[in-house]
CSV table of N, CA and C in Angstrom, one decimal:
chain,number,residue,atom,x,y,z
A,810,UNK,N,88.8,115.4,111.1
A,810,UNK,CA,87.8,115.0,109.6
A,810,UNK,C,87.4,116.9,108.6
A,811,UNK,N,87.1,116.1,107.2
A,811,UNK,CA,87.3,117.3,106.6
A,811,UNK,C,85.9,117.7,106.6
A,812,UNK,N,84.7,119.4,105.9
A,812,UNK,CA,83.7,119.6,105.6
A,812,UNK,C,83.6,118.9,105.0
A,813,UNK,N,83.8,117.7,103.6
A,813,UNK,CA,83.7,116.7,102.6
A,813,UNK,C,83.3,115.7,103.2
A,814,UNK,N,83.7,114.9,103.9
A,814,UNK,CA,83.5,114.1,104.7
A,814,UNK,C,82.1,113.8,105.9
A,815,UNK,N,81.8,114.7,106.8
A,815,UNK,CA,80.7,115.6,107.4
A,815,UNK,C,79.6,115.4,106.8
A,816,UNK,N,79.7,116.3,105.4
A,816,UNK,CA,78.4,115.9,104.5
A,816,UNK,C,77.9,115.0,104.3
A,817,UNK,N,78.5,113.6,104.5
A,817,UNK,CA,79.0,112.2,103.4
A,817,UNK,C,78.7,111.7,104.4
A,818,UNK,N,77.5,111.8,105.3
A,818,UNK,CA,77.3,111.3,106.7
A,818,UNK,C,76.0,110.0,106.2
A,819,UNK,N,76.8,108.4,107.6
A,819,UNK,CA,75.3,107.9,107.0
A,819,UNK,C,74.1,108.1,107.4
A,820,UNK,N,73.1,107.3,106.5
A,820,UNK,CA,71.9,108.2,107.0
A,820,UNK,C,70.9,109.4,107.0
A,821,UNK,N,72.4,110.4,105.5
A,821,UNK,CA,72.3,111.1,105.4
A,821,UNK,C,71.4,111.1,103.7
A,822,UNK,N,69.8,111.6,102.8
A,822,UNK,CA,69.3,110.8,102.1
A,822,UNK,C,69.9,111.5,101.2
A,823,UNK,N,70.9,112.7,101.3
A,823,UNK,CA,71.7,113.5,100.4
A,823,UNK,C,73.3,112.7,99.5
A,824,UNK,N,73.6,112.0,100.5
A,824,UNK,CA,74.4,111.4,100.8
A,824,UNK,C,74.9,110.6,99.8
A,825,UNK,N,74.6,109.6,99.0
A,825,UNK,CA,74.5,108.5,97.6
A,825,UNK,C,74.1,110.0,96.7
A,826,UNK,N,74.0,111.3,96.8
A,826,UNK,CA,74.0,112.4,95.5
A,826,UNK,C,75.5,113.3,95.6
A,827,UNK,N,75.4,113.3,96.9
A,827,UNK,CA,77.2,114.2,96.9
A,827,UNK,C,78.2,113.5,96.2
A,828,UNK,N,78.0,111.6,96.2
A,828,UNK,CA,79.3,110.5,95.8
A,828,UNK,C,79.2,110.1,94.6
A,829,UNK,N,77.2,111.2,94.4
A,829,UNK,CA,77.5,110.6,92.4
A,829,UNK,C,78.7,111.8,91.7
A,830,UNK,N,78.3,113.2,91.9
A,830,UNK,CA,78.8,114.4,91.8
A,830,UNK,C,80.4,114.0,91.8
A,831,UNK,N,80.6,113.4,92.8
A,831,UNK,CA,82.4,113.1,92.8
A,831,UNK,C,82.7,112.0,91.5
A,832,UNK,N,82.1,111.5,91.5
A,832,UNK,CA,82.4,110.6,89.6
A,832,UNK,C,82.6,110.5,89.1
A,833,UNK,N,82.1,112.8,88.8
A,833,UNK,CA,81.1,112.9,87.2
A,833,UNK,C,82.3,112.5,86.5
A,834,UNK,N,82.7,112.7,85.2
A,834,UNK,CA,83.4,112.7,83.9
A,834,UNK,C,83.7,111.1,83.9
A,835,UNK,N,83.3,109.7,84.6
A,835,UNK,CA,83.4,108.2,85.1
A,835,UNK,C,83.1,107.8,83.2
A,836,UNK,N,83.5,106.7,82.0
A,836,UNK,CA,82.5,107.4,81.0
A,836,UNK,C,83.7,105.4,80.2
A,837,UNK,N,82.8,105.4,79.4
A,837,UNK,CA,83.2,103.6,78.3
A,837,UNK,C,84.1,104.1,78.1
A,838,UNK,N,85.0,102.9,77.7
A,838,UNK,CA,86.7,102.9,77.1
A,838,UNK,C,85.5,102.8,75.6
A,839,UNK,N,85.4,103.1,74.3
A,839,UNK,CA,85.1,102.7,73.1
A,839,UNK,C,86.4,100.9,73.2
A,840,UNK,N,85.3,100.3,72.6
A,840,UNK,CA,86.3,98.8,72.2
A,840,UNK,C,86.8,97.5,72.5
A,841,UNK,N,87.1,97.4,72.6
A,841,UNK,CA,87.5,96.4,73.8
A,841,UNK,C,87.4,96.2,74.7
A,842,UNK,N,87.9,97.4,75.5
A,842,UNK,CA,88.5,97.5,77.2
A,842,UNK,C,87.6,98.5,77.6
A,843,UNK,N,86.9,98.2,79.3
A,843,UNK,CA,86.3,98.4,80.0
A,843,UNK,C,87.0,99.5,80.9
A,844,UNK,N,86.5,100.2,81.5
A,844,UNK,CA,86.1,100.7,82.7
A,844,UNK,C,86.5,100.4,83.8
A,845,UNK,N,87.3,100.3,85.0
A,845,UNK,CA,86.8,99.2,85.4
A,845,UNK,C,86.4,99.4,86.7
A,846,UNK,N,86.2,101.1,86.7
A,846,UNK,CA,85.1,102.2,87.5
A,846,UNK,C,83.8,101.0,87.9
A,847,UNK,N,82.8,101.2,86.2
A,847,UNK,CA,81.6,101.0,85.7
A,847,UNK,C,81.8,99.7,86.4
A,848,UNK,N,82.7,98.5,85.0
A,848,UNK,CA,83.2,98.0,86.1
A,848,UNK,C,82.6,97.5,87.2
A,849,UNK,N,83.4,97.8,88.4
A,849,UNK,CA,83.1,97.9,90.2
A,849,UNK,C,82.5,98.6,89.8
A,850,UNK,N,81.1,99.1,89.1
A,850,UNK,CA,79.5,100.0,90.4
A,850,UNK,C,78.7,98.3,89.3
A,851,UNK,N,78.5,97.4,88.5
A,851,UNK,CA,78.1,96.7,88.6
A,851,UNK,C,78.3,95.4,89.4
A,852,UNK,N,79.6,95.4,89.5
A,852,UNK,CA,79.3,94.3,91.8
A,852,UNK,C,78.6,94.5,92.5
A,853,UNK,N,77.9,95.5,92.8
A,853,UNK,CA,76.9,96.1,94.1
A,853,UNK,C,75.4,95.4,93.0
A,854,UNK,N,75.1,94.9,92.1
A,854,UNK,CA,73.8,94.5,92.0
A,854,UNK,C,74.4,92.6,91.3
A,855,UNK,N,72.9,92.0,91.4
A,855,UNK,CA,73.1,90.7,91.5
A,855,UNK,C,73.3,90.5,89.9
A,856,UNK,N,73.8,91.4,89.1
A,856,UNK,CA,73.9,90.4,87.8
A,856,UNK,C,75.5,90.8,87.5
A,857,UNK,N,75.7,92.0,88.5
A,857,UNK,CA,77.0,91.3,88.1
A,857,UNK,C,78.5,91.3,87.1
A,858,UNK,N,77.6,92.1,85.6
A,858,UNK,CA,78.3,92.4,84.5
A,858,UNK,C,80.0,92.6,84.5
A,859,UNK,N,80.5,92.4,83.7
A,859,UNK,CA,82.3,92.5,83.3
A,859,UNK,C,82.5,93.7,82.8
A,860,UNK,N,81.4,94.5,82.1
A,860,UNK,CA,82.2,95.4,81.2
A,860,UNK,C,81.4,96.2,81.3
A,861,UNK,N,82.0,97.4,80.2
A,861,UNK,CA,81.1,98.8,80.5
A,861,UNK,C,80.6,99.2,79.2
A,862,UNK,N,79.1,97.8,78.3
A,862,UNK,CA,78.5,97.6,78.2
A,862,UNK,C,77.3,98.2,78.4
A,863,UNK,N,76.7,96.8,78.9
A,863,UNK,CA,75.9,96.3,79.9
A,863,UNK,C,75.4,97.7,80.7
A,864,UNK,N,74.4,97.3,80.4
A,864,UNK,CA,73.6,99.5,80.8
A,864,UNK,C,73.4,99.7,82.6
A,865,UNK,N,74.1,100.1,82.9
A,865,UNK,CA,75.2,100.6,84.2
A,865,UNK,C,74.1,101.9,85.0
A,866,UNK,N,72.9,102.1,84.5
A,866,UNK,CA,72.3,103.3,85.2
A,866,UNK,C,72.1,103.0,86.3
A,867,UNK,N,71.5,102.2,87.4
A,867,UNK,CA,71.2,101.3,88.4
A,867,UNK,C,72.5,100.8,88.7
A,868,UNK,N,73.0,99.9,88.2
A,868,UNK,CA,74.4,99.6,88.7
A,868,UNK,C,75.3,101.0,90.2
A,869,UNK,N,75.4,102.1,89.0
A,869,UNK,CA,75.5,103.3,89.2
A,869,UNK,C,74.9,103.8,90.7
A,870,UNK,N,73.3,103.6,90.7
A,870,UNK,CA,72.1,104.7,92.3
A,870,UNK,C,72.7,102.6,93.2
A,871,UNK,N,72.5,101.9,92.7
A,871,UNK,CA,73.1,100.5,93.9
A,871,UNK,C,75.0,101.9,94.5
A,872,UNK,N,76.1,101.5,93.7
A,872,UNK,CA,77.0,101.4,94.8
A,872,UNK,C,77.1,103.2,95.0
A,873,UNK,N,76.3,103.9,94.7
A,873,UNK,CA,76.0,105.6,95.7
A,873,UNK,C,75.1,104.7,96.5
A,874,UNK,N,74.5,103.6,97.1
A,874,UNK,CA,74.2,104.1,98.0
A,874,UNK,C,74.8,103.2,98.7
A,875,UNK,N,75.1,102.4,98.7
A,875,UNK,CA,76.0,101.9,99.6
A,875,UNK,C,77.3,101.6,99.8
A,876,UNK,N,78.2,102.3,99.1
A,876,UNK,CA,79.3,103.3,99.3
A,876,UNK,C,78.8,104.4,100.4
A,877,UNK,N,77.7,104.8,100.8
A,877,UNK,CA,77.3,105.9,101.6
A,877,UNK,C,76.7,105.5,102.9
A,878,UNK,N,76.4,103.9,103.2
A,878,UNK,CA,75.6,103.4,103.8
A,878,UNK,C,73.8,103.1,104.2
A,879,UNK,N,73.7,103.1,103.1
A,879,UNK,CA,72.4,102.9,102.3
A,879,UNK,C,72.6,102.0,101.9
A,880,UNK,N,71.3,101.0,102.1
A,880,UNK,CA,70.9,99.5,101.2
A,880,UNK,C,70.6,100.3,99.5
A,881,UNK,N,71.2,99.0,98.6
A,881,UNK,CA,70.5,99.3,97.1
A,881,UNK,C,68.9,98.2,97.1
A,882,UNK,N,69.1,98.3,95.8
A,882,UNK,CA,67.5,97.1,95.0
A,882,UNK,C,69.4,96.2,94.4
A,883,UNK,N,70.5,96.6,94.8
A,883,UNK,CA,70.9,95.1,94.1
A,883,UNK,C,70.8,94.8,92.6
A,884,UNK,N,69.9,95.3,92.2
A,884,UNK,CA,69.4,95.4,90.9
A,884,UNK,C,70.0,96.5,89.8
A,885,UNK,N,69.9,95.6,88.8
A,885,UNK,CA,70.9,96.3,87.5
A,885,UNK,C,69.4,96.9,86.5
A,886,UNK,N,68.0,97.0,86.7
A,886,UNK,CA,66.8,97.3,86.4
A,886,UNK,C,66.5,98.5,87.0
A,887,UNK,N,66.8,99.0,86.1
A,887,UNK,CA,66.6,101.0,86.5
A,887,UNK,C,64.9,100.8,87.1
A,888,UNK,N,64.0,100.2,86.3
A,888,UNK,CA,62.5,99.9,87.1
A,888,UNK,C,62.2,100.1,88.7
A,889,UNK,N,64.0,99.0,89.4
A,889,UNK,CA,63.2,98.2,90.6
A,889,UNK,C,63.5,99.2,91.6
A,890,UNK,N,64.2,100.5,91.3
A,890,UNK,CA,64.1,102.1,92.2
A,890,UNK,C,62.9,102.3,92.2
A,891,UNK,N,62.1,101.8,91.7
A,891,UNK,CA,60.3,102.8,91.3
A,891,UNK,C,59.7,102.2,93.2
A,892,UNK,N,60.4,101.2,93.8
A,892,UNK,CA,59.6,100.4,94.8
A,892,UNK,C,60.4,100.2,96.0
A,893,UNK,N,62.2,101.6,95.7
A,893,UNK,CA,62.7,101.6,96.9
A,893,UNK,C,62.3,103.2,98.2
A,894,UNK,N,62.5,102.2,99.3
A,894,UNK,CA,63.1,103.6,99.6
A,894,UNK,C,61.7,104.3,100.5
A,895,UNK,N,62.1,105.8,100.6
A,895,UNK,CA,60.3,106.0,100.6
A,895,UNK,C,59.4,107.6,100.2
A,896,UNK,N,58.7,107.7,99.3
A,896,UNK,CA,58.6,108.1,98.0
A,896,UNK,C,59.3,110.1,98.6
A,897,UNK,N,59.6,111.0,96.7
A,897,UNK,CA,60.0,111.2,97.0
A,897,UNK,C,59.4,112.0,95.7
A,898,UNK,N,59.8,113.7,96.3
A,898,UNK,CA,59.1,114.8,95.9
A,898,UNK,C,59.7,115.8,94.8
A,899,UNK,N,61.0,115.5,94.4
A,899,UNK,CA,61.2,116.2,92.7
A,899,UNK,C,62.4,117.5,93.5
A,900,UNK,N,63.0,116.7,95.0
A,900,UNK,CA,63.4,117.7,95.4
A,900,UNK,C,65.2,117.0,94.9
A,901,UNK,N,66.6,117.8,95.5
A,901,UNK,CA,67.6,117.4,94.4
A,901,UNK,C,68.4,116.8,95.3
A,902,UNK,N,68.5,116.2,94.2
A,902,UNK,CA,68.1,114.0,95.6
A,902,UNK,C,68.4,113.0,95.7
A,903,UNK,N,66.9,113.1,95.1
A,903,UNK,CA,66.2,112.2,95.4
A,903,UNK,C,66.0,111.3,93.9
A,904,UNK,N,65.8,110.4,93.8
A,904,UNK,CA,66.1,109.5,92.9
A,904,UNK,C,65.1,109.6,91.8
A,905,UNK,N,65.2,109.4,91.1
A,905,UNK,CA,64.4,109.9,88.9
A,905,UNK,C,64.1,108.7,88.5
A,906,UNK,N,62.8,108.6,88.4
A,906,UNK,CA,62.5,107.2,87.7
A,906,UNK,C,62.2,107.6,86.5
A,907,UNK,N,62.1,106.9,85.2
A,907,UNK,CA,62.1,106.6,84.2
A,907,UNK,C,61.6,105.5,83.5
A,908,UNK,N,60.2,106.3,82.4
A,908,UNK,CA,60.6,104.6,81.4
A,908,UNK,C,61.1,105.5,79.7
A,909,UNK,N,61.5,104.2,79.6
A,909,UNK,CA,62.4,104.4,78.4
A,909,UNK,C,62.0,102.8,77.5
A,910,UNK,N,61.9,103.1,76.0
A,910,UNK,CA,61.8,102.2,75.0
A,910,UNK,C,63.0,100.9,75.4
A,911,UNK,N,62.6,99.5,76.0
A,911,UNK,CA,63.3,98.2,76.0
A,911,UNK,C,63.6,98.7,77.6
A,912,UNK,N,63.5,99.6,78.5
A,912,UNK,CA,64.2,99.9,79.3
A,912,UNK,C,63.5,100.0,80.9
A,913,UNK,N,63.8,100.9,81.1
A,913,UNK,CA,63.9,102.7,82.2
A,913,UNK,C,65.4,103.3,81.8
A,914,UNK,N,65.0,103.4,83.1
A,914,UNK,CA,66.9,104.5,83.5
A,914,UNK,C,66.6,105.3,84.2
A,915,UNK,N,67.5,105.7,85.3
A,915,UNK,CA,67.5,106.0,86.7
A,915,UNK,C,68.5,106.7,87.2
A,916,UNK,N,68.8,108.1,87.8
A,916,UNK,CA,69.7,109.1,88.5
A,916,UNK,C,69.2,109.9,88.9
A,917,UNK,N,69.3,110.5,89.7
A,917,UNK,CA,70.0,111.8,90.6
A,917,UNK,C,68.8,112.7,90.4
A,918,UNK,N,67.9,113.6,91.4
A,918,UNK,CA,67.7,114.7,90.5
A,918,UNK,C,68.4,115.9,91.0
A,919,UNK,N,69.1,116.5,89.9
A,919,UNK,CA,70.6,117.1,89.9
A,919,UNK,C,69.9,119.3,89.8
A,920,UNK,N,68.7,119.1,89.6
A,920,UNK,CA,67.4,119.9,90.3
A,920,UNK,C,65.7,120.9,91.0
A,921,UNK,N,65.9,121.1,91.6
A,921,UNK,CA,64.3,120.1,92.3
A,921,UNK,C,63.4,120.5,90.6
A,922,UNK,N,62.7,119.9,90.7
A,922,UNK,CA,61.4,119.7,89.4
A,922,UNK,C,60.5,120.0,90.5
A,923,UNK,N,59.7,120.7,89.4
A,923,UNK,CA,57.5,121.1,90.0
A,923,UNK,C,56.8,120.8,88.8
A,924,UNK,N,56.3,119.8,89.1
A,924,UNK,CA,55.5,119.4,88.4
A,924,UNK,C,55.2,120.4,87.6
A,925,UNK,N,54.6,119.9,86.0
A,925,UNK,CA,54.5,120.7,85.2
A,925,UNK,C,55.8,121.8,84.4
A,926,UNK,N,57.3,121.1,85.1
A,926,UNK,CA,58.2,121.8,84.1
A,926,UNK,C,58.0,120.7,83.4
A,927,UNK,N,59.0,121.0,81.6
A,927,UNK,CA,59.1,120.6,80.9
A,927,UNK,C,60.1,119.4,80.6
A,928,UNK,N,61.8,119.5,81.6
A,928,UNK,CA,62.5,118.5,81.4
A,928,UNK,C,63.0,117.9,83.3
A,929,UNK,N,63.3,117.2,83.3
A,929,UNK,CA,64.0,117.2,85.3
A,929,UNK,C,65.2,116.4,84.4
A,930,UNK,N,65.9,117.4,85.1
A,930,UNK,CA,67.2,118.1,84.5
A,930,UNK,C,68.0,116.8,86.1
A,931,UNK,N,68.9,115.6,85.7
A,931,UNK,CA,69.6,114.5,86.3
A,931,UNK,C,70.3,114.4,86.1
A,932,UNK,N,71.7,114.4,87.7
A,932,UNK,CA,72.8,113.5,87.4
A,932,UNK,C,72.6,112.3,87.4
A,933,UNK,N,74.0,111.3,87.0
A,933,UNK,CA,73.7,110.8,86.6
A,933,UNK,C,75.2,108.4,85.7
A,934,UNK,N,73.9,107.8,85.6
A,934,UNK,CA,75.3,106.9,85.3
A,934,UNK,C,74.9,106.7,84.1
A,935,UNK,N,75.8,106.2,83.0
A,935,UNK,CA,74.8,105.9,82.0
A,935,UNK,C,74.5,106.7,80.9
A,936,UNK,N,74.7,108.3,81.7
A,936,UNK,CA,73.5,109.4,81.0
A,936,UNK,C,75.4,109.5,78.7
A,937,UNK,N,74.4,109.4,78.4
A,937,UNK,CA,75.1,109.0,77.3
A,937,UNK,C,76.9,108.6,77.1
A,938,UNK,N,77.0,107.3,77.6
A,938,UNK,CA,78.2,106.7,78.0
A,938,UNK,C,79.1,107.0,79.1
A,939,UNK,N,78.3,108.1,80.3
A,939,UNK,CA,79.1,108.4,81.1
A,939,UNK,C,77.8,109.2,82.6
A,940,UNK,N,79.0,109.4,83.3
A,940,UNK,CA,78.6,110.4,84.7
A,940,UNK,C,78.2,112.2,84.3
A,941,UNK,N,77.3,112.5,83.9
A,941,UNK,CA,76.9,113.3,83.4
A,941,UNK,C,75.8,114.1,84.1
A,942,UNK,N,75.2,114.9,84.5
A,942,UNK,CA,74.2,116.0,84.0
A,942,UNK,C,73.7,116.1,82.9
A,943,UNK,N,72.0,115.8,82.2
A,943,UNK,CA,70.9,114.9,81.7
A,943,UNK,C,70.4,116.0,82.1
A,944,UNK,N,69.0,116.9,80.6
A,944,UNK,CA,67.6,116.4,80.9
A,944,UNK,C,66.8,115.4,80.2
A,945,UNK,N,65.4,115.0,81.2
A,945,UNK,CA,64.9,114.2,80.7
A,945,UNK,C,63.5,114.2,81.0
A,946,UNK,N,62.9,114.4,79.4
A,946,UNK,CA,61.6,115.1,79.5
A,946,UNK,C,60.6,114.5,80.7
A,947,UNK,N,59.3,115.0,80.5
A,947,UNK,CA,59.4,115.5,81.8
A,947,UNK,C,58.4,113.8,82.0
A,948,UNK,N,58.1,113.7,80.1
A,948,UNK,CA,56.3,112.3,80.3
A,948,UNK,C,56.5,111.5,80.0
A,949,UNK,N,58.0,111.7,80.6
A,949,UNK,CA,58.8,109.8,80.9
A,949,UNK,C,58.8,109.1,82.4
A,950,UNK,N,59.5,110.4,83.4
A,950,UNK,CA,58.6,110.2,84.5
A,950,UNK,C,58.0,109.7,85.6
A,951,UNK,N,58.3,107.6,85.9
A,951,UNK,CA,57.1,107.8,86.0
A,951,UNK,C,57.4,107.4,88.2
A,952,UNK,N,58.3,108.0,88.2
A,952,UNK,CA,58.6,108.3,89.6
A,952,UNK,C,59.6,109.3,90.8
A,953,UNK,N,59.3,109.3,92.0
A,953,UNK,CA,60.2,109.7,92.5
A,953,UNK,C,60.8,108.8,94.1
A,954,UNK,N,62.0,108.2,94.5
A,954,UNK,CA,61.7,107.7,95.5
A,954,UNK,C,62.9,108.8,96.5
A,955,UNK,N,63.3,108.7,97.2
A,955,UNK,CA,64.6,108.8,98.2
A,955,UNK,C,64.9,107.9,99.0
A,956,UNK,N,67.0,108.2,99.3
A,956,UNK,CA,66.9,107.3,100.0
A,956,UNK,C,67.1,107.2,101.4
A,957,UNK,N,66.3,106.1,102.3
A,957,UNK,CA,66.3,105.7,103.8
A,957,UNK,C,66.3,104.3,103.7
A,958,UNK,N,66.7,104.4,104.7
A,958,UNK,CA,67.0,103.0,105.3
A,958,UNK,C,66.6,102.1,106.9
A,959,UNK,N,65.2,102.9,106.3
A,959,UNK,CA,64.0,103.3,107.4
A,959,UNK,C,63.0,101.5,107.1
A,960,UNK,N,62.9,101.4,106.2
A,960,UNK,CA,62.3,100.6,106.0
A,960,UNK,C,62.1,98.7,105.5
């Protein structure tokens, strides 16, 4: 068993975040082709989209959760995460849910967030059409949650 295997253990609320770090760089393929990894992320939702153009931030979170032994929302809707798990406080690995025109966005907190910070630094899927780290305006933040199978 390697060090990374011991970090990604069932019921470790950081496990989905560590899994997500390993997905860095996955990105949409422009044109008619689709990244099979992104289509695979969609398979964890009830929507089961078959392309990489359908918004996939929540599909990415579902894949992260279920790949590391957690239940997920099984929803392609970012705001479905508002009722998930247990409350978070903006710690690294927490789930950050944002509002945006036409819907929402969901990602992992990548740097500890403190009330009053202008941005939330997040690691997530479908951030500029790829898995990457991005800053989101904290005025768009609607909540933090934490992975848990205790509910």
